[in-house]
Amino acid sequence: MNPISKNRRSPKQYSVLPGFGLTMGYTLLYLGLIVLIPLAALFLKSSQLGWDDFLKAVGNPRVVASYKLTFGASFIAATVNAIFGFIVAWTLVRYQFPGKRLLDAMVDLPFALPTAVSGIALTAIYSENGWIGQYLEPLGIHAAFSPLGITIALTFIGLPFVVRTLQPAIEDLQRENEEAAASLGASRLQAMLRVILPAVMPALLTGFALSFARALGEYGSVVFISGNMPMRTEITSLLIISKLEQYDVAGATAIAVVMLLASFALLLAVNLLQWWSGQRYRGVA
Amino acid sequence: MSSGVTNTTAHTALTARGLPAKRLRLATEEPDWVRWSLIAISIGFLTLFLLVPLLAVFAEALRKGLGPYFASFADPTALSAIRLTLLTAGIAVPANLVFGLAAAWAIAKFEFFGKSILITLIDLPFAISPVISGLIYVLLFGMRGWLGPWLSGHNVQIIFAVPGLVLATVFVTFPFVARELIPLMQEQGTEEEQAAAVLGASGWQILWRVTLPNVKWALLYGVILCNARAMGEFGAVSVVSGHIRGKTNTIPLHVEILYNEYNFVAAFAVASLLALLAIVTLAAKNVVESRIRRELQQTLEPSTAEA
């Protein structure tokens, strides 16, 4: 531990720099007013509800159906992203090909494109007479207004998380390990599965968890393509909004608390993963 | 890059010896067919999931030609949506910029107890669903909320009005500037600022002449991302806006209303504005990123020359 950090009474005692009181005070005030107090309001409101009403609100069949859909579609989308995101990250780091820089820049599009825009664009593409939908329809695949459409939208918004988490991890890979594997007689596939994959696993899982977490709370890109049929294609975020519109503030709050706890659990998992990968690197060094 | 060079040198060395060149590849590289199929999968996946939706926005917007496209912007409700978006971003971005600088200064330049908890709390809004981000302000300021009755007694409206839109936007863009500045300023340390302080510079002088020039690109990077999100936010503002045409509709909400009225050309025309903003954001982000990389190399090079 830094000896300085033990001395908590006044940071000014050892620093010649001014402004700690002002900036720290402002940071805490702003954080409190914008984030902490409103969040506390959410938990307080739900605690007023009483245990029975809370369980009734979050255990309603329509709500449970929305959890299943949201978690299921988010999980599939995050899995698709983990697989293709790994391939994309690998090609962007290891290979040279024309258009690579453009492709690399394009990965961030889902971060930059407002969710409402991606929502209506995806709906237009996958609806019956859309660019892609017209070829899926004869095959009996209804992409728009179905769980498949929701999964497509969630894949779109989650992709950059996996690619951007994996890229630095693949760049940091020690080529020597791959050379050692090859000189010990491992085929390229064996080296890939036994040397490279375990080394990037923490990053891959982190990207998966981030993409999953983002998908759980997503609203804008999904509402247009989902069709919003209760029990079938209604995601939890939308259910919160429709409860609010029916002035069922207590019900909306209860569902929001459940979703918030799920995303906090994922955040914790991400932090544990990062701690794990930190431990692993320290073990190697 | 470097492996490609070694490959060709090994290649010429072996062909000179008359060995078959065709089957040659380094043991740490994938066979050509694997390499090219992976590249093809990447390009295919990104085209299908990213490029096609982006192109679809412009194709749908221009479906009936340029006339109807430009007519969509002449509508007074579209103009007021554009004005409102500029206003909310104009408040939210500077507010989070000032906060980001203050937080980064306190966290990077001083040691104190609970620093990592503070950093986690600053990142918290990123972990919260947009819909819930809007909901918390409804619970606080709405008519059935904690402060709602008192506020309406004093004739102050926050929810279903502009202040609510600004608050929700500030919340969802909260960490952008701070999270770019904190790691960079932590890495840069306090030596330069201490030198300035010892030489008699005031706090503001240190900030303007030492710290800000050192972090300007990271700051710009944070502002670009913050602005893109502020102008494009949909879920959170949708909850607090009340969708009052010409009054509390931002551009994304206006897109939603037009789309739900089956006015597709107008919806996509207005959406194409946001898509253009996204393209400009990506381009600016790449320029700034390469600037940051170049400056990092410049600061690294003298030290490697010494070593």
PDB file of C-alpha atoms in Angstrom, chain A residues 38-58 248-261, chain B residues 132 135-136 139 144 146:
ATOM      1  CA  PRO A  38     -32.496   8.991  -8.266  1.00  0.00           C
ATOM      2  CA  LEU A  39     -31.287   5.371  -8.064  1.00  0.00           C
ATOM      3  CA  ALA A  40     -32.020   5.296  -4.346  1.00  0.00           C
ATOM      4  CA  ALA A  41     -35.522   6.525  -5.188  1.00  0.00           C
ATOM      5  CA  LEU A  42     -36.022   3.416  -7.308  1.00  0.00           C
ATOM      6  CA  PHE A  43     -35.095   1.047  -4.486  1.00  0.00           C
ATOM      7  CA  LEU A  44     -37.078   3.032  -1.894  1.00  0.00           C
ATOM      8  CA  LYS A  45     -40.158   3.019  -4.092  1.00  0.00           C
ATOM      9  CA  SER A  46     -39.991  -0.733  -4.580  1.00  0.00           C
ATOM     10  CA  SER A  47     -39.454  -1.344  -0.857  1.00  0.00           C
ATOM     11  CA  GLN A  48     -42.696   0.548  -0.152  1.00  0.00           C
ATOM     12  CA  LEU A  49     -44.487  -1.997  -2.257  1.00  0.00           C
ATOM     13  CA  GLY A  50     -44.409  -4.783   0.302  1.00  0.00           C
ATOM     14  CA  TRP A  51     -43.078  -8.273  -0.312  1.00  0.00           C
ATOM     15  CA  ASP A  52     -46.338  -9.871  -1.532  1.00  0.00           C
ATOM     16  CA  ASP A  53     -47.172  -7.125  -4.005  1.00  0.00           C
ATOM     17  CA  PHE A  54     -43.588  -7.109  -5.210  1.00  0.00           C
ATOM     18  CA  LEU A  55     -43.652 -10.848  -5.910  1.00  0.00           C
ATOM     19  CA  LYS A  56     -47.042 -10.540  -7.576  1.00  0.00           C
ATOM     20  CA  ALA A  57     -45.745  -7.764  -9.837  1.00  0.00           C
ATOM     21  CA  VAL A  58     -42.547  -9.540 -10.871  1.00  0.00           C
ATOM     22  CA  ASP A 248     -48.845   1.305 -12.747  1.00  0.00           C
ATOM     23  CA  VAL A 249     -45.730   2.990 -11.356  1.00  0.00           C
ATOM     24  CA  ALA A 250     -45.317   0.390  -8.596  1.00  0.00           C
ATOM     25  CA  GLY A 251     -45.393  -2.510 -11.074  1.00  0.00           C
ATOM     26  CA  ALA A 252     -42.917  -0.775 -13.384  1.00  0.00           C
ATOM     27  CA  THR A 253     -40.601  -0.131 -10.436  1.00  0.00           C
ATOM     28  CA  ALA A 254     -40.694  -3.729  -9.246  1.00  0.00           C
ATOM     29  CA  ILE A 255     -39.759  -5.080 -12.696  1.00  0.00           C
ATOM     30  CA  ALA A 256     -37.065  -2.418 -13.055  1.00  0.00           C
ATOM     31  CA  VAL A 257     -35.503  -3.528  -9.760  1.00  0.00           C
ATOM     32  CA  VAL A 258     -35.308  -7.128 -10.989  1.00  0.00           C
ATOM     33  CA  MET A 259     -33.635  -6.050 -14.242  1.00  0.00           C
ATOM     34  CA  LEU A 260     -31.284  -3.698 -12.403  1.00  0.00           C
ATOM     35  CA  LEU A 261     -30.187  -6.475 -10.041  1.00  0.00           C
TER      36      LEU A 261
ATOM     37  CA  ILE B 132     -34.670   2.450 -16.108  1.00  0.00           C
ATOM     38  CA  LEU B 135     -37.865   5.702 -14.879  1.00  0.00           C
ATOM     39  CA  ILE B 136     -35.777   6.882 -11.902  1.00  0.00           C
ATOM     40  CA  LEU B 139     -40.165   8.262  -9.676  1.00  0.00           C
ATOM     41  CA  ARG B 144     -46.873  10.289  -8.396  1.00  0.00           C
ATOM     42  CA  TRP B 146     -41.498  11.964  -4.345  1.00  0.00           C
TER      43      TRP B 146
END
